[in-house]
Coordinates of C-alpha atoms and ligand atoms in Angstrom, one line a residue:
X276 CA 113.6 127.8 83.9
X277 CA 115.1 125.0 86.0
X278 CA 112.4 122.8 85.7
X279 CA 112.2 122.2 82.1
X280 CA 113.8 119.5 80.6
X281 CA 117.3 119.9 79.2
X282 CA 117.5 120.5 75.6
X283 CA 119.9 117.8 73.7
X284 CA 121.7 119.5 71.0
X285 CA 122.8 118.2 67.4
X286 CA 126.9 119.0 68.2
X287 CA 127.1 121.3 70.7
X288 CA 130.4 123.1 72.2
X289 CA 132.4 120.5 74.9
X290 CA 135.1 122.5 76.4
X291 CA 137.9 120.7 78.4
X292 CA 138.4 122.6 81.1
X293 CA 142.0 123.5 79.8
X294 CA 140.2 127.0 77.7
X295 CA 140.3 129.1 80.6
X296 CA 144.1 129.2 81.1
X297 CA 144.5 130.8 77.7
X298 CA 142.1 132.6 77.9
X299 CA 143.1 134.4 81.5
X300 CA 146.2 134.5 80.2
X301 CA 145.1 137.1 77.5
X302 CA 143.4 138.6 79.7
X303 CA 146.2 139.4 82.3
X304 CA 148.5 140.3 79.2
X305 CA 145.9 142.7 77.7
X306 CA 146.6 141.1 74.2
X307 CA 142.5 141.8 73.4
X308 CA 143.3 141.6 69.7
X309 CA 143.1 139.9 66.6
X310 CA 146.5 139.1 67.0
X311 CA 149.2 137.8 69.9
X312 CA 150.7 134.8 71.5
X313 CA 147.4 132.4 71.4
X314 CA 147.1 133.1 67.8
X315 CA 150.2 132.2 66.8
X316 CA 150.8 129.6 69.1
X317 CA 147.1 127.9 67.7
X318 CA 148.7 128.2 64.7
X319 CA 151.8 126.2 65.2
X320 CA 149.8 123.5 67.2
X321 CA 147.3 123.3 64.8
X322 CA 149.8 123.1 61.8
X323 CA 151.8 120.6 64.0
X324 CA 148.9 118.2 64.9
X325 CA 148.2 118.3 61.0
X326 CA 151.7 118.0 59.9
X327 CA 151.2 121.4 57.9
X328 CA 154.6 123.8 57.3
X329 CA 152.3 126.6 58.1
X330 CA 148.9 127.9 59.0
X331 CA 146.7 131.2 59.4
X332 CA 144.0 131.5 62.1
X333 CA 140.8 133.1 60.7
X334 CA 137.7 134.4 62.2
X335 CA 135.3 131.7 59.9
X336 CA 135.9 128.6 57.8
X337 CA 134.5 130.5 55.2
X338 CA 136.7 132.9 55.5
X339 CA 138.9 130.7 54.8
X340 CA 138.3 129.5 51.8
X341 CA 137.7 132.8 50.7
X342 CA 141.4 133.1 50.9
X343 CA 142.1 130.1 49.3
X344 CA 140.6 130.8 46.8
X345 CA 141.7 134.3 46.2
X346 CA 145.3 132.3 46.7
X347 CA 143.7 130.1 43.7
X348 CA 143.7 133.1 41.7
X349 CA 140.5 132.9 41.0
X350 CA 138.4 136.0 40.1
X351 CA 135.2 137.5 38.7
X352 CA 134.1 135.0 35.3
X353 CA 136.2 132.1 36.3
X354 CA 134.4 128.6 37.0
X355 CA 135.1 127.1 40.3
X356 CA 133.9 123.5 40.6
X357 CA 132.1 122.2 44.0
X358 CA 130.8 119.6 46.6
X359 CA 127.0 120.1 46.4
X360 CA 126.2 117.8 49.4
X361 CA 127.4 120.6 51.8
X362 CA 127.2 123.5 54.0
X363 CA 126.8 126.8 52.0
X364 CA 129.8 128.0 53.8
X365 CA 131.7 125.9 51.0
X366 CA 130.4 127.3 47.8
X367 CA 129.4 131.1 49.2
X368 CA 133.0 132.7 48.6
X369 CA 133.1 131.7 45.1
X370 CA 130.1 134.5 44.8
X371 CA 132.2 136.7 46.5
X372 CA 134.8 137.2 44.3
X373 CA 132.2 136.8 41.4
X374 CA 132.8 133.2 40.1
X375 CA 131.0 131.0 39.1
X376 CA 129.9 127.6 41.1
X377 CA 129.6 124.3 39.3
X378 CA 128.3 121.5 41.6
X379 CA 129.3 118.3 41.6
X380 CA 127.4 115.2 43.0
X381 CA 128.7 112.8 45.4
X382 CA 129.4 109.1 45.2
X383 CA 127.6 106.4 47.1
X384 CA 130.6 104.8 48.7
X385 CA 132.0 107.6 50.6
X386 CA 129.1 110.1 50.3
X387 CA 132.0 112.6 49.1
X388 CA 132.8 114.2 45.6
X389 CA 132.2 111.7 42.4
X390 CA 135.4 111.3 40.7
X391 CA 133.5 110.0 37.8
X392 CA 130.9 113.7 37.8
X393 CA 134.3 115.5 38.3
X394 CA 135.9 114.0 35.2
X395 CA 132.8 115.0 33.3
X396 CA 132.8 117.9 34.5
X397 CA 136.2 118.7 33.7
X398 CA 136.1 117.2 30.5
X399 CA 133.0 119.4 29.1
X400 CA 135.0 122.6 30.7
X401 CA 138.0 121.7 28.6
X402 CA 136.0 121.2 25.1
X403 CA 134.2 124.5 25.9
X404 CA 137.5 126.0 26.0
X405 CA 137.2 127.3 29.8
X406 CA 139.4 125.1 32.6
X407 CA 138.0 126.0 36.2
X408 CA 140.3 127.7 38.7
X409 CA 140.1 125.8 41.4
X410 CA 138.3 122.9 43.0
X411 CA 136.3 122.5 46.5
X412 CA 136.2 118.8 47.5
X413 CA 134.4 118.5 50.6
X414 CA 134.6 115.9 53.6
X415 CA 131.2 115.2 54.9
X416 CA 130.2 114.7 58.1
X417 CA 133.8 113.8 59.0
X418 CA 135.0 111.3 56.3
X419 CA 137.5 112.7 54.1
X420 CA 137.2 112.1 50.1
X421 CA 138.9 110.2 47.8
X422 CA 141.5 112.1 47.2
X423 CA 143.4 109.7 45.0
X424 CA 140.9 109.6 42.8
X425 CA 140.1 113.3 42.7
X426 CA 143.8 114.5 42.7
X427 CA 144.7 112.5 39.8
X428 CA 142.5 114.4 37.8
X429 CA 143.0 117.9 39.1
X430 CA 146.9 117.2 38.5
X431 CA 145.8 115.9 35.2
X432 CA 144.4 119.3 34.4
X433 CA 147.0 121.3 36.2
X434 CA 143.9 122.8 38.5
X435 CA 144.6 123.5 42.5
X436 CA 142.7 121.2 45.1
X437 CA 141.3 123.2 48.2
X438 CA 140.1 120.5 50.9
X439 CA 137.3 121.7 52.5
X440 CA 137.9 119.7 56.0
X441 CA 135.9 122.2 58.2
X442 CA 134.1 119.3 59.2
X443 CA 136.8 116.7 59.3
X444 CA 139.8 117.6 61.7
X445 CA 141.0 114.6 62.9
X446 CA 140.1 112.5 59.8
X447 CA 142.6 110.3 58.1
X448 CA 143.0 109.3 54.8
X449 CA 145.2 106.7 53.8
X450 CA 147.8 107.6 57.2
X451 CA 147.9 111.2 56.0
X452 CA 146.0 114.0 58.4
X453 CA 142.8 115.6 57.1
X454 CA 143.5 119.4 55.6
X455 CA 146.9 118.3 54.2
X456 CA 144.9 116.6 51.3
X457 CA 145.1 119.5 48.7
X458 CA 147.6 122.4 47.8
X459 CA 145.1 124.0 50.5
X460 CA 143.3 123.1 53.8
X461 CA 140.6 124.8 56.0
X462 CA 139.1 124.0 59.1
X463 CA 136.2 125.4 61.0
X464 CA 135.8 125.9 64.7
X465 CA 132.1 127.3 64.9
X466 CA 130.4 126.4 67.4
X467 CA 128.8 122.8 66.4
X468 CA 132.1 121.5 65.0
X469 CA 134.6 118.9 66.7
X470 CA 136.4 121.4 68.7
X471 CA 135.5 124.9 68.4
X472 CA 136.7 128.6 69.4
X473 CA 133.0 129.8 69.6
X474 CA 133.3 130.8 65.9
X475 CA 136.8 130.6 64.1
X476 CA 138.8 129.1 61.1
X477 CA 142.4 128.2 60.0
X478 CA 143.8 128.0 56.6
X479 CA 146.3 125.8 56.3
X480 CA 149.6 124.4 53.8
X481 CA 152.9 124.0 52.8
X482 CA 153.2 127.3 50.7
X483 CA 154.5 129.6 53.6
X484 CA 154.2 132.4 50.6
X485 CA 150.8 131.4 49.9
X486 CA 150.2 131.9 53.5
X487 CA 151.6 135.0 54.3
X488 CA 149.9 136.6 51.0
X489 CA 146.5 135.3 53.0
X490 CA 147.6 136.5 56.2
X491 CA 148.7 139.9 54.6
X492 CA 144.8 139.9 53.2
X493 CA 143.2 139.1 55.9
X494 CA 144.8 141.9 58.0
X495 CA 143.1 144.3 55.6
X496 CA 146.3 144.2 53.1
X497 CA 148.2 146.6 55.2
X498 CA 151.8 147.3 53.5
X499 CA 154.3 147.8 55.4
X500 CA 154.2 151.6 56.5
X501 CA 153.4 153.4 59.0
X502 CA 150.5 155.9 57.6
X503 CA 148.5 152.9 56.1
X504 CA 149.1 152.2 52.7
X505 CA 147.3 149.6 50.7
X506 CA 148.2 148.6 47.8
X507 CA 145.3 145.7 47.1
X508 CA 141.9 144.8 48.7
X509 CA 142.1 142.7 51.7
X510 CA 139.6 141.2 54.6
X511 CA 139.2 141.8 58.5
X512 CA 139.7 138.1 58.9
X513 CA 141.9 137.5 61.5
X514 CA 141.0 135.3 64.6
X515 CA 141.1 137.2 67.9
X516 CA 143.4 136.4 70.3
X517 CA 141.0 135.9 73.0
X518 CA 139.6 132.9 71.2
X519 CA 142.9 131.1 69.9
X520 CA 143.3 130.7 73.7
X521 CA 140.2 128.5 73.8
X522 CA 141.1 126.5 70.4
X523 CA 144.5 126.0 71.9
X524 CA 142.5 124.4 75.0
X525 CA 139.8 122.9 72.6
X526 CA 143.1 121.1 70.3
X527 CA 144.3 119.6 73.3
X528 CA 141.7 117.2 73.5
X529 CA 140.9 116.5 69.8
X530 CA 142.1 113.1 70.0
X531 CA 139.4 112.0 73.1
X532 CA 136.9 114.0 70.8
X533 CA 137.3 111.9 67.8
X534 CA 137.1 108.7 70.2
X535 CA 134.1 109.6 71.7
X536 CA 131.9 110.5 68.2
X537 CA 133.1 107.0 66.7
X538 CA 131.9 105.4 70.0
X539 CA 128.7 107.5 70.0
X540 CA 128.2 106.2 66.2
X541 CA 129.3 102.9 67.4
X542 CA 126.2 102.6 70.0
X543 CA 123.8 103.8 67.3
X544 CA 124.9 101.5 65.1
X545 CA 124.6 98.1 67.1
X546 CA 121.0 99.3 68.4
X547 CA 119.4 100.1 65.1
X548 CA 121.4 98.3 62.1
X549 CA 119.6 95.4 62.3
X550 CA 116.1 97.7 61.6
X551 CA 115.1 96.8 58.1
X552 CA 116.0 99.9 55.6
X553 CA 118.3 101.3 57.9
X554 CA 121.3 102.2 56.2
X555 CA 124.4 104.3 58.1
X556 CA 126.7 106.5 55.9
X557 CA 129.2 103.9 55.1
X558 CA 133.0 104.4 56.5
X559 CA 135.3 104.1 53.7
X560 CA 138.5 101.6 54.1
X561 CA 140.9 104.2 53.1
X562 CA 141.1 106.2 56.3
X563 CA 139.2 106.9 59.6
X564 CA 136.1 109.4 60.3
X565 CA 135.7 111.6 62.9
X566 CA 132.1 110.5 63.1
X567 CA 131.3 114.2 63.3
X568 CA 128.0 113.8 63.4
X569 CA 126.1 109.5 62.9
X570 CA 124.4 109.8 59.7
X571 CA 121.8 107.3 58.1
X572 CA 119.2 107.0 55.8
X573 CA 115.6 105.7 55.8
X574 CA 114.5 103.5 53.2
X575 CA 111.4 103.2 51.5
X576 CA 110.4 100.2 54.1
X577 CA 111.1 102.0 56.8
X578 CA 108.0 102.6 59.0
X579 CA 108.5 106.5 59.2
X580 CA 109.8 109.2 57.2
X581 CA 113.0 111.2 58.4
X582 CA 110.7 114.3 59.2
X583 CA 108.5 112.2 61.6
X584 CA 111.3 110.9 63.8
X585 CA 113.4 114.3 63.9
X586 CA 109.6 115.8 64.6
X587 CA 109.2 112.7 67.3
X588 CA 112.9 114.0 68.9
X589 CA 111.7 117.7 69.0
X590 CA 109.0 116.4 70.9
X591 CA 111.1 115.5 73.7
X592 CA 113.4 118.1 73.4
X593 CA 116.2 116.2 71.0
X594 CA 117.1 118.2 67.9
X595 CA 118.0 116.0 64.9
X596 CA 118.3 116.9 61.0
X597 CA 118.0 116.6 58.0
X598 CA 121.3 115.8 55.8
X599 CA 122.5 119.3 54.2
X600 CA 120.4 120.3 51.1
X601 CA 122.6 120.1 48.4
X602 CA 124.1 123.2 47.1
X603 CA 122.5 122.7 43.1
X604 CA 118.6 122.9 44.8
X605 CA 119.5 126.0 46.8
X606 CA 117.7 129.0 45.6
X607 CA 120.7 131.5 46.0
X608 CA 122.3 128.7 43.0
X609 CA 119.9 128.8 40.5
X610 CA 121.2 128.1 37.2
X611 CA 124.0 127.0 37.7
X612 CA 125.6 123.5 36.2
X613 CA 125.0 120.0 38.3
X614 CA 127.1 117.1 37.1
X615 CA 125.3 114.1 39.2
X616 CA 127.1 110.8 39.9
X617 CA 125.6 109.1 36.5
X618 CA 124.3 111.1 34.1
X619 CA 120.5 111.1 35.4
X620 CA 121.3 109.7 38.8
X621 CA 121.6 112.2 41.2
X622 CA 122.8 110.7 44.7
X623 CA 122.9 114.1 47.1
X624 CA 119.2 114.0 45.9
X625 CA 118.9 111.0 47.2
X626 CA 120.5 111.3 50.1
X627 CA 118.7 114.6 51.0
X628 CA 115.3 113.3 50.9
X629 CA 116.3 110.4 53.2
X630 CA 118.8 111.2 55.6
X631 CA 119.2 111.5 59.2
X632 CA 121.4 113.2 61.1
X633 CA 121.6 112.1 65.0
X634 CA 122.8 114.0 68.3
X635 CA 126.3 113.4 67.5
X636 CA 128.4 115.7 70.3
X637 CA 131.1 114.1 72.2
X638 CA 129.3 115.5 75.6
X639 CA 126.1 113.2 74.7
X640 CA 125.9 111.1 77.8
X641 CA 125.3 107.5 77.2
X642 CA 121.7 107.7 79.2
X643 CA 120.7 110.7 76.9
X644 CA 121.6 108.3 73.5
X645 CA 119.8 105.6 75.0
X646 CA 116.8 107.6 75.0
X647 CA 117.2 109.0 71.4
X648 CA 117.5 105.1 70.1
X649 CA 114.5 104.4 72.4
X650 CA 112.4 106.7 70.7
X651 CA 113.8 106.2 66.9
X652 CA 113.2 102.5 67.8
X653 CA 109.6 103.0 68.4
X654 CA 109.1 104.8 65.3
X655 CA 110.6 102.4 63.2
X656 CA 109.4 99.0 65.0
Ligands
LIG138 C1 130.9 124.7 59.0 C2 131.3 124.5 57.6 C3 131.9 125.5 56.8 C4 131.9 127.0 57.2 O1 132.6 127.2 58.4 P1 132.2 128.5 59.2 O2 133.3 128.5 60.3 O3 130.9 128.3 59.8 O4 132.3 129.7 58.3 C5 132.3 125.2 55.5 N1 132.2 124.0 55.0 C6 131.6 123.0 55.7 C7 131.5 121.7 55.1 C8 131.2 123.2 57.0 O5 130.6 122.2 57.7

């Protein structure tokens, strides 16, 4: 219906206008396939723009880790530790290959993994004789972890980082490029992320074997002859040619994307900092966000609850959210180990039951935001 008023979306898709070339071009050259030029050459630029040796374009971030964690070595029994505050897409493969999850809390100061639940966590493992396989450190909303922190102990215990920086290309931490932060990196590029190939992931690192053992895997583990062999179990996890062409299009502009979310953040925050229990998800001093999506929380003196401003937004067609509900309170999790931040602090709890998240995509226009603030304002005032 024309007449209705336009929906604003949470993040959605902003192409550049550069998709389309890519995308007739595999058209014209028939290569309809989950392989061919656009792949690859996604996966160079993407591994360029990173400063990655290599990379493998996928058809899901969770895909994705799937590999890397197959790459981990890990298998059915073995513990995996986790980001709780995050997407399930983070902590689902680890049922795949019949693991077990072990969440781990954030920390205030970055909203990211703990380093102090981590060591705990790590510590228990070791006196109960089991070392986990592999750890998931996530970068929320766009701002990348600690990673010094975090590494130091992995290293300590000899156990592989995998970056989960589906929601954080274009991050930096400390001069060094989100998704070269562990032994692996993946991205995302569904739909509501930064730049996006409709739905699409790349793993990504310096291990070209690693790789190409993930490549080989997600090709269905095809050995090479010509009557299909297969010696191991392997994935249909490729990324289709057809949509490479749109991420090479999409990758062009990352840069303007990650300008335009920090100056989308930027007008939310001068409008409504100065409201009194406002709070945005701080920016820590060791790198620069993407600003994915402007994040804050509500405190107790605020004048309305989270629920009754994102139900306020829906009323004038604006969807907002919740913050992710952390992995250890998800049903599909029961049972299995939490180490919060303190021993009986729990910050992703916190977090959860006050957060925000606000129209965040780098197509909001600046008339559109005003409106949002206008409204939030009025709640809160
Ligand atoms: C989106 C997302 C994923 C999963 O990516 P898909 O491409 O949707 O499979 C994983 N982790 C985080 C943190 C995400 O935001």
């Amino acid at each position: 219906m024309t007449d209705s008023p336009k929906q604003i979306y949470l993040s959605p898709p902003h192409m550049s206008g550069h998709e389309m070339a890519f995308v007739e071009e595999a058209f014209a050259t028939n290569w309809i396939a989950p392989c061919g030029p656009n792949q690859e050459a996604f996966e160079q630029e993407m591994a360029d723009y990173i400063g990655a040796r290599g990379a493998v374009a996928v058809s899901s971030g969770t895909a994705a880790i799937h590999l890397a964690l197959r790459l981990c070595g890990v298998g059915p029994g073995d513990v995996v530790l986790c980001s709780s505050l995050t997407f399930i897409g983070s902590a689902t493969p680890i049922l795949f290959l019949g693991a077990i999850p072990v969440f781990i809390d954030s920390e205030p100061e970055s909203w990211n993994m703990s380093p102090s639940a981590l060591e705990r966590a790590f510590k228990e493992s070791e006196s109960a004789g089991t070392l986990p396989k592999a750890v998931i450190v996530v970068n929320l909303y766009g701002q990348c972890a600690d990673y010094d922190s975090l590494k130091e102990i992995c290293d300590r215990y000899e156990v592989p980082l995998i970056e989960d920086a589906a929601e954080s290309l274009g991050a930096t931490y400390k001069g060094k490029a989100s998704g070269m932060l562990g032994k692996y990196g993946i991205f995302s590029f569904n739909g509501n992320k930064i730049i996006t190939t409709s739905g699409g992931g790349m793993l990504v690192s310096d291990d070209l074997e690693a790789l190409a053992k993930a490549r080989y895997w997600a090709t269905q583990a095809r050995d090479p002859a010509l009557h299909y062999e297969h010696s191991e179990l392997g994935y249909n996890y490729r990324m289709s040619n057809v949509l490479a062409g749109i991420g090479r299009g999409q990758l062009k502009v990352l840069a303007d994307r990650v300008q335009r979310r920090r100056s989308i953040f930027d007008r939310y925050y001068e409008a409504l900092h100065d409201i009194e229990g406002i709070e945005f998800m701080p920016e820590s001093s060791y790198g620069n966000a993407n600003r994915w999506l402007t994040v804050l929380t509500l405190g107790e003196n605020c004048k309305a609850r989270p629920l009754q401003i994102i139900q306020r937004l829906d009323d004038n067609d604006i969807e907002a959210r919740p913050v992710w509900k952390p992995l250890h309170l998800q049903p599909v999790f029961q049972g299995h180990n939490y180490y919060p931040h303190e021993p009986r602090n729990s910050f992703s709890d916190q977090v959860f039951q006050t957060g925000l998240c606000l129209p965040s995509g780098s197509n909001l226009e600046k008339e559109d935001q005003h409106i949002i603030i206008q409204i939030i304002q009025n709640a809160l005032t």
